Short mmCIF file of C-alpha atoms and ligand atoms in Angstrom, two decimals:
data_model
loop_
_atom_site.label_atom_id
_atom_site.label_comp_id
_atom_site.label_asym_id
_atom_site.label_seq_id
_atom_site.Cartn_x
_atom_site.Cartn_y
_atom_site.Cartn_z
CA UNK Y 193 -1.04 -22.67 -13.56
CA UNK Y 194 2.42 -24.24 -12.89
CA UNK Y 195 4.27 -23.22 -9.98
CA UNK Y 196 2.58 -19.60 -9.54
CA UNK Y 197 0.75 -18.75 -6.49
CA UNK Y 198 -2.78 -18.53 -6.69
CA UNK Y 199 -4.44 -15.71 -5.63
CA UNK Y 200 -8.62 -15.23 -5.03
CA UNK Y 201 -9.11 -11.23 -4.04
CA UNK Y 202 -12.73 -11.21 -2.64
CA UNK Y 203 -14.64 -7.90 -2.37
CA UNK Y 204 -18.00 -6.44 -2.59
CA UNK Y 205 -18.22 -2.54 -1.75
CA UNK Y 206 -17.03 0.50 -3.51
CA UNK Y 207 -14.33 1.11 -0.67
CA UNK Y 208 -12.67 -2.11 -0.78
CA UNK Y 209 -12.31 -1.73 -4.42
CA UNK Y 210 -11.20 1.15 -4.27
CA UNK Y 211 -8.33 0.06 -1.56
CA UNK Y 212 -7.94 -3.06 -3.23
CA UNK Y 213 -7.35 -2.40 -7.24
CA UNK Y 214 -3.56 -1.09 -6.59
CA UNK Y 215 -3.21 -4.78 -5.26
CA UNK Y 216 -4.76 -6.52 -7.98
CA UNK Y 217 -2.75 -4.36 -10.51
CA UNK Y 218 0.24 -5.02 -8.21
CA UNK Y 219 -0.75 -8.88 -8.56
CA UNK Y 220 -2.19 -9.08 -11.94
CA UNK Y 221 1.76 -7.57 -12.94
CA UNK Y 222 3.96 -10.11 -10.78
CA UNK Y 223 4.92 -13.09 -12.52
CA UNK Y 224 4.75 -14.94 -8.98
CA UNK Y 225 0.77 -15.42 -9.04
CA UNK Y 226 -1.77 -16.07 -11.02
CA UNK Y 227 -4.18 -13.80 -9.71
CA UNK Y 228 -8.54 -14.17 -9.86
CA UNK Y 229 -11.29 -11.78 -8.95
CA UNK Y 230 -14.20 -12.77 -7.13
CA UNK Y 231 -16.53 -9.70 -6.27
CA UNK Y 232 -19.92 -10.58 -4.21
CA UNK Y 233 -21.29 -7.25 -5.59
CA UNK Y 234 -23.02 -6.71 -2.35
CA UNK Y 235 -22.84 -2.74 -4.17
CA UNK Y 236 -23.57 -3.03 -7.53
CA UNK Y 237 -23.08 0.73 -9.28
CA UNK Y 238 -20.83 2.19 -6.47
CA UNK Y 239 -18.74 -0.76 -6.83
CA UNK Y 240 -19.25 -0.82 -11.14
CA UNK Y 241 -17.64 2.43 -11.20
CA UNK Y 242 -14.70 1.35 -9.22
CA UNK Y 243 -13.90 -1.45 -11.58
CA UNK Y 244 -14.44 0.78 -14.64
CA UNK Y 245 -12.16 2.93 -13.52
CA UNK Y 246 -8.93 0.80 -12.73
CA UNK Y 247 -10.00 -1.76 -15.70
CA UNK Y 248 -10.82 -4.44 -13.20
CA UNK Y 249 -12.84 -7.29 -14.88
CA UNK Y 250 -14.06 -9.68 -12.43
CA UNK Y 251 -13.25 -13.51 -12.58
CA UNK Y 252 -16.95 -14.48 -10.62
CA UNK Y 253 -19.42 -11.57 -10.36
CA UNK Y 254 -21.79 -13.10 -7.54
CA UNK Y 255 -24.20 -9.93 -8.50
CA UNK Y 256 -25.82 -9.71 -5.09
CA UNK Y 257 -27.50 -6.52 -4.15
CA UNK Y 258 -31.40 -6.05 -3.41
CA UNK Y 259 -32.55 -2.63 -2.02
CA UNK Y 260 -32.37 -2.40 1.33
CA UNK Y 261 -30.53 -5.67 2.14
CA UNK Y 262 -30.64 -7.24 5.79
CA UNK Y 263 -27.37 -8.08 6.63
CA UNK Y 264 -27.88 -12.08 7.49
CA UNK Y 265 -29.32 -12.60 4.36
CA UNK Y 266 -26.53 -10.69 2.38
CA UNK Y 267 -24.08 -12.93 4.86
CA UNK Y 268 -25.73 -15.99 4.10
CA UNK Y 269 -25.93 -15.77 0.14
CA UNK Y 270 -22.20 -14.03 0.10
CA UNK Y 271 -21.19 -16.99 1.89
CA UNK Y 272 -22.24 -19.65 0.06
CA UNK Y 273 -21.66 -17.90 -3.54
CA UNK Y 274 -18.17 -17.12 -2.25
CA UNK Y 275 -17.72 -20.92 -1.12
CA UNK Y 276 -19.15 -22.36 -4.75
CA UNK Y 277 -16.01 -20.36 -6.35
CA UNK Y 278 -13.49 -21.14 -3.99
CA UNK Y 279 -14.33 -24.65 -4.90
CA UNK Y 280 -13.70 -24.07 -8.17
CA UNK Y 281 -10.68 -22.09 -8.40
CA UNK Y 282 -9.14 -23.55 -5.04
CA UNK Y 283 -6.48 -20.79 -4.48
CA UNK Y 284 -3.30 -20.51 -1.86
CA UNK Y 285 -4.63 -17.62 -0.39
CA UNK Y 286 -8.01 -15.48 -0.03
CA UNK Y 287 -7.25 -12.02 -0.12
CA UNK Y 288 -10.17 -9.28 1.60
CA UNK Y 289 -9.76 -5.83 2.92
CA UNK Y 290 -11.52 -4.38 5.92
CA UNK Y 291 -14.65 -5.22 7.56
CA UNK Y 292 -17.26 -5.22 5.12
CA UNK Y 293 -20.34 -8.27 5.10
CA UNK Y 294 -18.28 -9.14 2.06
CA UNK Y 295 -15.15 -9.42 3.93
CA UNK Y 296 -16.36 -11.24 6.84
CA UNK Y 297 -18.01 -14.35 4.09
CA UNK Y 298 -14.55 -13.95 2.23
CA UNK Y 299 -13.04 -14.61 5.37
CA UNK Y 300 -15.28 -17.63 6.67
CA UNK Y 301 -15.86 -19.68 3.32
CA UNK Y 302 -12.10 -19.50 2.94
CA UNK Y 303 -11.55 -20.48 6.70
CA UNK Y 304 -13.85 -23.56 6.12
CA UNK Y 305 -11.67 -24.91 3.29
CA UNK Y 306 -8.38 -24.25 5.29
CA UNK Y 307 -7.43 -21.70 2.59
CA UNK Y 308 -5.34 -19.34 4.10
CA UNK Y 309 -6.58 -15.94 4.27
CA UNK Y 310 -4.60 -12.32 3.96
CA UNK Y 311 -6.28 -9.61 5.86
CA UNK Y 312 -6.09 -6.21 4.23
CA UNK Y 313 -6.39 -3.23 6.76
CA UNK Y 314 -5.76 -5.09 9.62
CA UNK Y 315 -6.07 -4.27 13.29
CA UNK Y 316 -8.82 -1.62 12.68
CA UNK Y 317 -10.29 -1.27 16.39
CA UNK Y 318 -12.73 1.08 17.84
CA UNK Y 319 -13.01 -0.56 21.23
CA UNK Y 320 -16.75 -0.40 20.55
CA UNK Y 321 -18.66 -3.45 19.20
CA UNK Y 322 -21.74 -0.52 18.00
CA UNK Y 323 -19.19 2.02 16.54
CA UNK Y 324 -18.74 1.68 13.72
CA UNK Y 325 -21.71 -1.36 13.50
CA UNK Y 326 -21.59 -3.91 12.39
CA UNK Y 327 -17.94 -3.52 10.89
CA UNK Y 328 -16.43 -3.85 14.33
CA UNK Y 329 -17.23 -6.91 15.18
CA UNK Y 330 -16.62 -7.89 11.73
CA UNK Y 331 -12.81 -7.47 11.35
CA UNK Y 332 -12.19 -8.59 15.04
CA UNK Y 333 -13.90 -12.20 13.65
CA UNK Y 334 -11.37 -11.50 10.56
CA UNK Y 335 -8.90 -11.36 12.83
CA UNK Y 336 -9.41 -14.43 14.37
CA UNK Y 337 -9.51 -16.50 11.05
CA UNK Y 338 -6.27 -14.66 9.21
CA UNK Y 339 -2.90 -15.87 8.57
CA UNK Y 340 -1.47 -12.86 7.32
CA UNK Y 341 -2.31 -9.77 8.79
CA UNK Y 342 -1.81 -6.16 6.66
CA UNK Y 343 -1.83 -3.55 9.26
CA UNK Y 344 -1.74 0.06 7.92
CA UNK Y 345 -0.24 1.72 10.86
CA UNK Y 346 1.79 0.28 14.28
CA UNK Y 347 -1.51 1.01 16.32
CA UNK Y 348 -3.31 -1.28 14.33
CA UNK Y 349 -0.65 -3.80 14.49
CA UNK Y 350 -0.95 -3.30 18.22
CA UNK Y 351 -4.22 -3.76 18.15
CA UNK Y 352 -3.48 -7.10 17.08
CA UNK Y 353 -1.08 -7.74 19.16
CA UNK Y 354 -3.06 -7.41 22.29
CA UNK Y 355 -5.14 -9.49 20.76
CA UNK Y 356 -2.91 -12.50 21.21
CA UNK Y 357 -2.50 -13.03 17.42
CA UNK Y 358 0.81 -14.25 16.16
CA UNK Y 359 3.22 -11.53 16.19
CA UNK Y 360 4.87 -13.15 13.18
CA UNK Y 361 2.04 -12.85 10.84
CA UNK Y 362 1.58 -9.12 11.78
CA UNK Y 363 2.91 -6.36 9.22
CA UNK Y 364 2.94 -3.01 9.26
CA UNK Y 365 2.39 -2.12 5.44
CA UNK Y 366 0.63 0.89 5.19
CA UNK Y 367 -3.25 1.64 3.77
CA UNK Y 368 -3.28 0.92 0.26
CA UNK Y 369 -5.67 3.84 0.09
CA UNK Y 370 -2.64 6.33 -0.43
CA UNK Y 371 -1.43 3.74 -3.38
CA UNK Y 372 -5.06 4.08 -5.06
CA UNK Y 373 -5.16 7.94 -4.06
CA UNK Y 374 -1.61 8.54 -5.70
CA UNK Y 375 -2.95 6.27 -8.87
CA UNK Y 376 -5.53 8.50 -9.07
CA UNK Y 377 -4.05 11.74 -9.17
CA UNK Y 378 -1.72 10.43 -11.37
CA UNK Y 379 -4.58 9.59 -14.10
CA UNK Y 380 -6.15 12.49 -13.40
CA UNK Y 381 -2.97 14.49 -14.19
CA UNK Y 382 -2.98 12.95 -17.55
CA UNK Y 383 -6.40 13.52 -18.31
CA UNK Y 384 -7.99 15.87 -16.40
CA UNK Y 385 -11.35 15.61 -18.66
CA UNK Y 386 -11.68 11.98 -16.21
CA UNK Y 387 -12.43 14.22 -13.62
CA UNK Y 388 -13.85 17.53 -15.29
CA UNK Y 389 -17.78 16.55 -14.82
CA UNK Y 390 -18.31 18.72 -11.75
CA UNK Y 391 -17.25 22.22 -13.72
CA UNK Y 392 -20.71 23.17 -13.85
CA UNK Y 393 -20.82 22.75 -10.00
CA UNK Y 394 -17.60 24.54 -9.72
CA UNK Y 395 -18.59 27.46 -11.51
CA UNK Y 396 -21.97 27.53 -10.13
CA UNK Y 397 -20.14 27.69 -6.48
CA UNK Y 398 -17.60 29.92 -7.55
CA UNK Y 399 -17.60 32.90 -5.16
CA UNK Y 400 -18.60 30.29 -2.13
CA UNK Y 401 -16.49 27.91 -0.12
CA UNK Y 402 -17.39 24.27 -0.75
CA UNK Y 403 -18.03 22.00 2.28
CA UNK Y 404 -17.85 18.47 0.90
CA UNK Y 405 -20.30 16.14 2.38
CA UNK Y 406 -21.13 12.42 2.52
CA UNK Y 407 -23.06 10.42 5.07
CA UNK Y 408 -23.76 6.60 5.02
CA UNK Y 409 -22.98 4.51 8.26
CA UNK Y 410 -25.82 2.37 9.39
CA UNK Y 411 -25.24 3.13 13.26
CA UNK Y 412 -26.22 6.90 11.91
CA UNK Y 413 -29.37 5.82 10.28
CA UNK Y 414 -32.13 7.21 11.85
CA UNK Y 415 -31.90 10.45 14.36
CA UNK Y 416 -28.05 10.88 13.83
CA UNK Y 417 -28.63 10.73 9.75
CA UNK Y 418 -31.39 13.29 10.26
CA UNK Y 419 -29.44 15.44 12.43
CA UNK Y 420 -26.56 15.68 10.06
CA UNK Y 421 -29.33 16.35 7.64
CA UNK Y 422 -29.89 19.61 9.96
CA UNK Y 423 -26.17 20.43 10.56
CA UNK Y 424 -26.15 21.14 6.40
CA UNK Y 425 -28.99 22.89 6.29
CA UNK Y 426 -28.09 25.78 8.94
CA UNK Y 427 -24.36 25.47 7.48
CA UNK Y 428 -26.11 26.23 4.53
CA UNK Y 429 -27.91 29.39 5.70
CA UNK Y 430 -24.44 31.20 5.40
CA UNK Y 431 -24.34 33.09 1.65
CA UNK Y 432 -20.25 32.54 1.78
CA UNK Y 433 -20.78 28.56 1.55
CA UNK Y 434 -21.80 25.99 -1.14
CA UNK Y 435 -22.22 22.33 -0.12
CA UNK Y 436 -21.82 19.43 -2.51
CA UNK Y 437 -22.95 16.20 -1.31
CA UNK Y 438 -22.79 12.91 -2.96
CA UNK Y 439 -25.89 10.80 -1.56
CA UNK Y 440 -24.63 7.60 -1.00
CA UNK Y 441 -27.93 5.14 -2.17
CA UNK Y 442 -28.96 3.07 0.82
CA UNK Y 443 -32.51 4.23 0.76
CA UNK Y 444 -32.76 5.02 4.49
CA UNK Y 445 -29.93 7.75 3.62
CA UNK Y 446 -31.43 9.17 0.84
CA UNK Y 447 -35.10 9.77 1.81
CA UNK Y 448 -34.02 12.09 4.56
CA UNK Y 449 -31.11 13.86 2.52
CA UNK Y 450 -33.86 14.69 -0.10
CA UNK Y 451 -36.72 15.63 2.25
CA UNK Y 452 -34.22 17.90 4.47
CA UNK Y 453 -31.81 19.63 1.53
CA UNK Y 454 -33.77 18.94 -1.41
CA UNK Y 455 -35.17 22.51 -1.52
CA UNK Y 456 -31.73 24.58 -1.07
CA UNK Y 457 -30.01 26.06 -3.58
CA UNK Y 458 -26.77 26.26 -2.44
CA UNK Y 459 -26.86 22.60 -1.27
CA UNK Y 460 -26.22 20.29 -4.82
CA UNK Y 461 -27.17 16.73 -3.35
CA UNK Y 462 -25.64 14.68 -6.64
CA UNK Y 463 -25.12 10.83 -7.44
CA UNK Y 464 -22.13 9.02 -5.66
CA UNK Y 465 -19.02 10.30 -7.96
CA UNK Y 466 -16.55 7.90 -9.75
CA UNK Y 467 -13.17 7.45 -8.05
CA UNK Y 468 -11.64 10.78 -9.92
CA UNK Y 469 -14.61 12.52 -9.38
CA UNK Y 470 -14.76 12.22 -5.77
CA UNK Y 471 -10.88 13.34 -5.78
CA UNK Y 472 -11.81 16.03 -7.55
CA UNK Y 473 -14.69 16.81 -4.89
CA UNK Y 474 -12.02 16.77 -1.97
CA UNK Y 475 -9.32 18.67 -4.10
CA UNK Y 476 -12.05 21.88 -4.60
CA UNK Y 477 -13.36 21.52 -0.83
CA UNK Y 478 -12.28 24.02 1.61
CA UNK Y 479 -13.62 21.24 4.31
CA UNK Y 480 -14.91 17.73 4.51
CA UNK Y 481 -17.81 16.23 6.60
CA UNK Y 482 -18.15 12.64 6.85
CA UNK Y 483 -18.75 9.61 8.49
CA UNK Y 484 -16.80 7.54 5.93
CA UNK Y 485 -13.69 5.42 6.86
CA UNK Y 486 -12.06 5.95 3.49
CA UNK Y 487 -12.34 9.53 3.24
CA UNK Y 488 -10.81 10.27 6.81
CA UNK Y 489 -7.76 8.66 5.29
CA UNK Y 490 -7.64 10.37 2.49
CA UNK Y 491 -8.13 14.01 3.64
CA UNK Y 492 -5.35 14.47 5.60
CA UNK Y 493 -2.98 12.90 2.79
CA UNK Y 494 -4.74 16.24 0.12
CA UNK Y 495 -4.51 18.54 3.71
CA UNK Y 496 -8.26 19.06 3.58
CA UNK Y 497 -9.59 19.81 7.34
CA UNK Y 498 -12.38 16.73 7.77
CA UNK Y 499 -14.77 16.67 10.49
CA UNK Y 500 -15.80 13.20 11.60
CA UNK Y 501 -19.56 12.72 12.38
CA UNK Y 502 -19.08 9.71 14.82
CA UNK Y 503 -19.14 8.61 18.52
CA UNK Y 504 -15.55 7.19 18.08
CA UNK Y 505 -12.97 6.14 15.02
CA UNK Y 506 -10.59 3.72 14.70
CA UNK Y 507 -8.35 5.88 12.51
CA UNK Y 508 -7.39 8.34 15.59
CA UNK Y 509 -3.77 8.93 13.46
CA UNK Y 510 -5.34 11.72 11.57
CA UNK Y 511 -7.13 12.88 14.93
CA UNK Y 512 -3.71 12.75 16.64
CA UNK Y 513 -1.57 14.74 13.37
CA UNK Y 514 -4.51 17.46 13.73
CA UNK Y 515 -6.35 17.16 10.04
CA UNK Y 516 -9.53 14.76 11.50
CA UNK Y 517 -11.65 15.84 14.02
CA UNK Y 518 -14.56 13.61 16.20
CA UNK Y 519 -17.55 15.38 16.18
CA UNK Y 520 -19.94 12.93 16.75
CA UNK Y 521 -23.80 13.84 15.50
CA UNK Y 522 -25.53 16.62 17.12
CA UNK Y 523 -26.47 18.84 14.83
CA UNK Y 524 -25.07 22.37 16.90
CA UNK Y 525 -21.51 20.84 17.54
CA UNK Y 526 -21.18 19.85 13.63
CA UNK Y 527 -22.26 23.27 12.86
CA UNK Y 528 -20.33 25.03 15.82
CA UNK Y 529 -16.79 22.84 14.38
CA UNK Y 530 -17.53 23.72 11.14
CA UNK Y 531 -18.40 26.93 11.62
CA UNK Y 532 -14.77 27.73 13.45
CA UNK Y 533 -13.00 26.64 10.07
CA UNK Y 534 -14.91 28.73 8.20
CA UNK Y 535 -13.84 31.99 10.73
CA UNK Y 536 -11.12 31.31 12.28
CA UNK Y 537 -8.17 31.67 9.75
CA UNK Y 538 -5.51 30.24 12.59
CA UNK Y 539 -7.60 27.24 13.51
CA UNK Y 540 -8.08 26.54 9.90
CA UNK Y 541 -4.60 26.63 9.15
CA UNK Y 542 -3.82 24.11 11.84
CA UNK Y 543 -6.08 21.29 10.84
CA UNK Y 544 -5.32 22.34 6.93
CA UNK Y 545 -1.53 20.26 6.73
CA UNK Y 546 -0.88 17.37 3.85
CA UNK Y 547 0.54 14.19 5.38
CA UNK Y 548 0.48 10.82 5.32
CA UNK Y 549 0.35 9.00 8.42
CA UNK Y 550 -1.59 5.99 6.68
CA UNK Y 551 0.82 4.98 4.22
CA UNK Y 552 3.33 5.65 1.83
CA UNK Y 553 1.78 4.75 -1.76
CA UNK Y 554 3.90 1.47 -1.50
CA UNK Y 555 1.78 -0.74 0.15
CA UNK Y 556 0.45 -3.08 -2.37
CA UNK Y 557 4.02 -3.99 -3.47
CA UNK Y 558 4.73 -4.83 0.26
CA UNK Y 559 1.59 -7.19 0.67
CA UNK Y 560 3.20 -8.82 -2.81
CA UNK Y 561 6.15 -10.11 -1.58
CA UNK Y 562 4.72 -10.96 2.07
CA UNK Y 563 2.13 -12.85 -0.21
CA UNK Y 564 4.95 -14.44 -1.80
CA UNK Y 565 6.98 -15.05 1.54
CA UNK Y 566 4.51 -16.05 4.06
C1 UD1 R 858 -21.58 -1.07 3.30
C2 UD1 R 858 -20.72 -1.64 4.42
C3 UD1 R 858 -19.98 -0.53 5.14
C4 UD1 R 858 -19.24 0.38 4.17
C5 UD1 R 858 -20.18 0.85 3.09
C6 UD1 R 858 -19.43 1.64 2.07
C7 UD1 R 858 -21.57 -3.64 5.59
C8 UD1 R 858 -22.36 -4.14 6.73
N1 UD1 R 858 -21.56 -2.31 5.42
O1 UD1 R 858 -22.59 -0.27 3.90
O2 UD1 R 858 -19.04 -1.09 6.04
O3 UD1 R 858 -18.72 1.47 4.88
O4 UD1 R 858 -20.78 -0.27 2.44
O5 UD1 R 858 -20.28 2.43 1.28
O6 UD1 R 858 -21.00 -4.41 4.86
N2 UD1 R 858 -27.06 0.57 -2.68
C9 UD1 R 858 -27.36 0.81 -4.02
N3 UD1 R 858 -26.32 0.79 -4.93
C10 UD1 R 858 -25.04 0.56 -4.57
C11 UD1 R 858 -24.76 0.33 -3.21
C12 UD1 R 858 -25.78 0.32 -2.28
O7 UD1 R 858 -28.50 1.01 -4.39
O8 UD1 R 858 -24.15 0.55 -5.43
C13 UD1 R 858 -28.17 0.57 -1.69
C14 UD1 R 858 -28.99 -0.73 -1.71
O9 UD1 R 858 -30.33 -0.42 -1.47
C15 UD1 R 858 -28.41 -1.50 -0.53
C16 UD1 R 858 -28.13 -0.36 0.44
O10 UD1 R 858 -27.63 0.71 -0.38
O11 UD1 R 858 -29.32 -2.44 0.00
C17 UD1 R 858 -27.16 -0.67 1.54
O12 UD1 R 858 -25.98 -1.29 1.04
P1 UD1 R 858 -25.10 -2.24 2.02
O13 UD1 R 858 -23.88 -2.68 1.28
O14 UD1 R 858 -25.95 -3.27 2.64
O15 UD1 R 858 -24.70 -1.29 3.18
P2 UD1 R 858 -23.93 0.09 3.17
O16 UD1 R 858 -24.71 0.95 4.07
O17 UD1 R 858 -23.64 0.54 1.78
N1 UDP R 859 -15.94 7.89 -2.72
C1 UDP R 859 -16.20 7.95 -4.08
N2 UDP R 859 -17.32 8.61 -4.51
C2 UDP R 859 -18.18 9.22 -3.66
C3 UDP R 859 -17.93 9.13 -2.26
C4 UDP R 859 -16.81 8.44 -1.82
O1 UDP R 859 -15.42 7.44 -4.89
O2 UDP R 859 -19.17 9.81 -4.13
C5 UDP R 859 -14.76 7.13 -2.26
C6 UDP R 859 -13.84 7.84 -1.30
O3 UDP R 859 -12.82 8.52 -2.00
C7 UDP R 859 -13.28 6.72 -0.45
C8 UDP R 859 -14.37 5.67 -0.48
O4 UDP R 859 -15.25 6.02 -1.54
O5 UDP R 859 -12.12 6.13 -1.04
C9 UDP R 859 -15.10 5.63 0.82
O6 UDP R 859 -16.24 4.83 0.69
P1 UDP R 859 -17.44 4.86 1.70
O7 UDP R 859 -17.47 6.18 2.38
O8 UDP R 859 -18.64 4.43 0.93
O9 UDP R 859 -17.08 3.69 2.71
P2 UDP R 859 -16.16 3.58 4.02
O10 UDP R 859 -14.81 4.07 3.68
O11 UDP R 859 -16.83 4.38 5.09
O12 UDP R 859 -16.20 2.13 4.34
#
């Protein structure tokens, strides 16, 4: 391998894929590194549809999904199959993104070789170790264990910083969500049949205004997932709306989705989308519920209105610019909020602005060079 600098990218869910294939194309293209994949595959066809789409072929596939994993045996196994490779391949830096199970034994087997490890989506805080669980407590222990730290906006390098860690190895680069978003749209504008499989859908929902839905954080599993469940249906009771709902697979989601919505014929629950798909989904939405990370991001950079079904966020810049809103999990205020951007023209217009205040599409060439630098 010569002089290059070598480069393990460790990942295991569909939204660190997703956030993470502009920086493997970035590195895969940069004569500077010689760049391997290890994926855990803590998701397995969520996360197989990601690498189909950006022609990702993993290095080490650690295959590791069972239904309904427990999270310290998924730890445990990541951590050990993640340590056998590192062995092996013995790279300058680990690279993981976020706050994943996957991210947290990326981060650990690296730490106990003294490989140095470059934190993607860095400084992610909540302030609440149960909000988002257990991802909070996961990237703080990332935090504590990187060298380099990628944050995507100056409050999460802030975070950091009062923190105590190094302000040196703190950089503000941006999410690399807007670089895959852009990447994206660009395909799509190539080819639009990548992303033409929901025209049935569309003209099925024609005359109706399409709330986009998805639902999968553990911490809502149970009451709050069955309450959102509720907050559909009676959204769904209006004849001027159409909701189209990916069902994300974790069993404990998907039982109630089906039991609650299964029967409605205005509500299409449908299988996760692929990457273009799902773009697709949030381009034809006149509003987004969700309790995803990824997709609060990404709706205010398409200026789709999202409500946020969770206690708290640690994205509060698209609170703060006026295209997020918290709304927590109670089925009448998720219905109330939605129901004022479906009537009120002005309020709709307010939350519905494009902008970007998590990046710039640039970010993966920025973690490049501090790759290279650091
Ligand atoms: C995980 C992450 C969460 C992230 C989410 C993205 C942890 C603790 N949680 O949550 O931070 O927001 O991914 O979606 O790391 N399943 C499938 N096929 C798939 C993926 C999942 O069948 O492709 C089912 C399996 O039964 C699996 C279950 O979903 O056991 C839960 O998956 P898991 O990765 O443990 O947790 P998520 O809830 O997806
Ligand atoms: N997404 C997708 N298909 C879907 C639903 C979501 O491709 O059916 C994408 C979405 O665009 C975003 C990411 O998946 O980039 C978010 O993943 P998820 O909500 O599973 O995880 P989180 O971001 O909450 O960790």
């Amino acid at each position: 391998m010569g002089g290059k600098i070598r480069v393990v990218t460790v990942f295991g869910t569909r939204p660190e894929a997703i956030k993470l294939f502009p920086l493997i194309h970035a590195l895969e293209a940069d004569d500077r590194f010689e760049s391997r994949v290890c994926v855990t595959a803590q998701h397995r066809d969520m996360l197989d549809q990601v690498l189909a789409i950006a022609g990702i072929e993993p290095d080490h596939d650690l295959d590791l999904m069972t239904a309904n994993q427990s999270l310290d045996e998924l730890t445990a196994r990541a951590l050990t199959g993640i340590g056998r490779v590192l062995d092996k391949e013995r790279p300058d830096w680990v690279v993981v993104q976020g706050d994943t199970t996957s991210v947290l034994a990326g981060a650990l087997a690296a730490h106990y070789r003294k490989i140095r490890v470059c934190h993607v989506e860095a400084g992610l805080r909540s302030g609440d170790l149960n909000h988002p669980w257990p991802e909070e407590a996961n990237r703080k222990m990332v935090g504590a264990i990187a060298r380099l730290h990628c944050a995507p906006t100056q409050a999460s390098a802030d975070a950091l910083l009062g923190e105590n860690v190094s302000p040196a190895s703190i950089h503000v680069t941006g999410n690399t969500v807007i670089d895959a978003l852009d990447w994206v749209t660009e395909r799509i504008g190539q080819d639009p049949s990548i992303a033409a499989g929901l025209s049935g859908l569309e003209a099925r929902f024609a005359d109706r205004r399409i709330i986009g839905v998805t639902s999968h954080r553990r911490e809502n599993l149970g009451d709050s997932m069955l309450s959102i469940a509720k907050s559909v249906r009676e959204l769904a009771n209006r004849d001027d709306v159409a909701v189209i709902f990916p069902v994300h697979p974790n069993p404990s989601v998907r039982s109630v989705m089906e039991r609650e919505l299964s029967d409605l014929d205005n509500v299409a629950l449908i299988e996760p989308l692929d990457y273009p798909h799902f773009a697709r989904l949030l381009a034809i939405s006149h509003v987004i519920l969700t309790d995803s990370g990824g997709v609060q991001e990404e709706a205010p950079a398409l200026g789709k209105p999202v409500l946020v079904m969770r206690k708290t966020t640690e994205r509060p810049e698209g609170v703060a610019a006026g295209t997020a809103r918290l709304v927590g999990t109670e089925t009448d205020t998720i219905v109330r909020e939605a129901e004022r951007l479906l009537d009120d023209e002005a309020a709709y217009a307010t939350m519905a602005r494009a902008h970007n205040p998590y990046g710039d599409g640039r970010s993966a060439a920025r973690i490049c060079d501090l790759l290279a630098t650091s």
